[in-house]
Amino acid sequence: MSSNQQLQERRQIAVARGVGQATQRYAVRAQNAEIWDADGQRYIDFAGGIGVLNTGHRHPQVMAAIERQLAAFVHSCFQVMPYEPYIALAEKLNASAPIRGPAKSLLVSTGAEAVKNAVKIARAYTQRSGVIAFSGGFHGRTLLGMALTGKVAPYKMGFGPFPAEIYHVRFPHPYHGVSVADTLDDIAHLFKYDIEPTRVAALLIEPVQGEGGFTVAPAELMTALRGICDQYGIVLIADEVQSGFARTGKLFAMEHYAVSADLITVAKSIGGGLPLAGVVGRAEIMDAPAAGGLGGT
Ligand SMILES: Cc1ncc(COP(=O)(O)O)c(C=O)c1O
């Protein structure tokens, strides 16, 4: 029996069935764009985790940064005894994210956590509760992440009830016969039949849907969404957990658009394989939650 098969047998006994599994090849080492399995087979790694390794496996600068940090200290909760690298990264994010006016940042551990914090910040800023998200969108596996995700199987099946006040409209997709006009119609219907726009805190969109099929949000949609958000005081959140960090050729996918988001979530390739995520956004909005309202250990 091969090493991969042996590991698969152990996995079936030891690991919960619900954890998805795309392959039965077990990684033992990786470098740059290549990865080797337990049987010594070499692969070109097009998955990169799931879009987590835009600079490849074990980039020398990432490895050197990890080694430097290991030699200094491994952990200190920023809310208890803060440290400079958090501030330095926030400064870099604020300077590079396509946000109108002064920006501020918050760092967390996972993409789902970043999305949840973006929603918390938008709710605190607007003092409203509604959130509009899109069919096919993926925003994480926590309860709020699942609620925001616009795909039932396999993400939501059997896990409800979900947090209230989340509404989905159709993401434009020629293959599904959905135009930008259809999407805007859906939003108009929502405002007419489900929730008044002045109770909507945020509109959440992936500029490029990952899980939804690598579908780009058309420029005219993003411009229209910006207009709706400006008209009704809704916070526009771009979920760039997957599309960010040069995945689209620019640092942020939002740089391809004529309009900007108010908040941007980041994760995956920002950490080069380490669990790191965050929210960067307009300073005025980011500062809405009271001191102590945001954080994590
Ligand atoms: C667009 C998007 N948002 C959020 C998430 C959740 O990130 P995480 O798995 O780090 O919680 C993902 C993960 O694939 C994602 O693609």
PDB file of N, CA and C in Angstrom, residues 90-97 103 280:
ATOM      1  N   ALA A  90      -0.427  47.591   9.112  1.00  0.00           N
ATOM      2  CA  ALA A  90      -1.598  48.466   8.964  1.00  0.00           C
ATOM      3  C   ALA A  90      -1.227  49.686   8.120  1.00  0.00           C
ATOM      4  N   GLU A  91      -0.062  50.253   8.373  1.00  0.00           N
ATOM      5  CA  GLU A  91       0.389  51.423   7.594  1.00  0.00           C
ATOM      6  C   GLU A  91       0.510  51.064   6.115  1.00  0.00           C
ATOM      7  N   LYS A  92       1.070  49.885   5.845  1.00  0.00           N
ATOM      8  CA  LYS A  92       1.235  49.458   4.438  1.00  0.00           C
ATOM      9  C   LYS A  92      -0.117  49.249   3.776  1.00  0.00           C
ATOM     10  N   LEU A  93      -1.025  48.585   4.491  1.00  0.00           N
ATOM     11  CA  LEU A  93      -2.361  48.361   3.933  1.00  0.00           C
ATOM     12  C   LEU A  93      -3.050  49.696   3.660  1.00  0.00           C
ATOM     13  N   ASN A  94      -2.965  50.604   4.627  1.00  0.00           N
ATOM     14  CA  ASN A  94      -3.637  51.905   4.475  1.00  0.00           C
ATOM     15  C   ASN A  94      -3.094  52.670   3.263  1.00  0.00           C
ATOM     16  N   ALA A  95      -1.778  52.531   3.043  1.00  0.00           N
ATOM     17  CA  ALA A  95      -1.159  53.274   1.935  1.00  0.00           C
ATOM     18  C   ALA A  95      -1.447  52.623   0.585  1.00  0.00           C
ATOM     19  N   SER A  96      -1.670  51.299   0.566  1.00  0.00           N
ATOM     20  CA  SER A  96      -1.777  50.625  -0.739  1.00  0.00           C
ATOM     21  C   SER A  96      -3.213  50.289  -1.147  1.00  0.00           C
ATOM     22  N   ALA A  97      -4.152  50.252  -0.216  1.00  0.00           N
ATOM     23  CA  ALA A  97      -5.523  49.852  -0.578  1.00  0.00           C
ATOM     24  C   ALA A  97      -6.229  50.995  -1.319  1.00  0.00           C
ATOM     25  N   ALA A 103      -7.220  56.019   5.467  1.00  0.00           N
ATOM     26  CA  ALA A 103      -7.643  54.645   5.762  1.00  0.00           C
ATOM     27  C   ALA A 103      -7.072  54.180   7.093  1.00  0.00           C
ATOM     28  N   VAL A 280      -9.347  46.688   5.806  1.00  0.00           N
ATOM     29  CA  VAL A 280      -8.821  48.034   5.602  1.00  0.00           C
ATOM     30  C   VAL A 280      -9.968  48.864   5.042  1.00  0.00           C
TER      31      VAL A 280
END
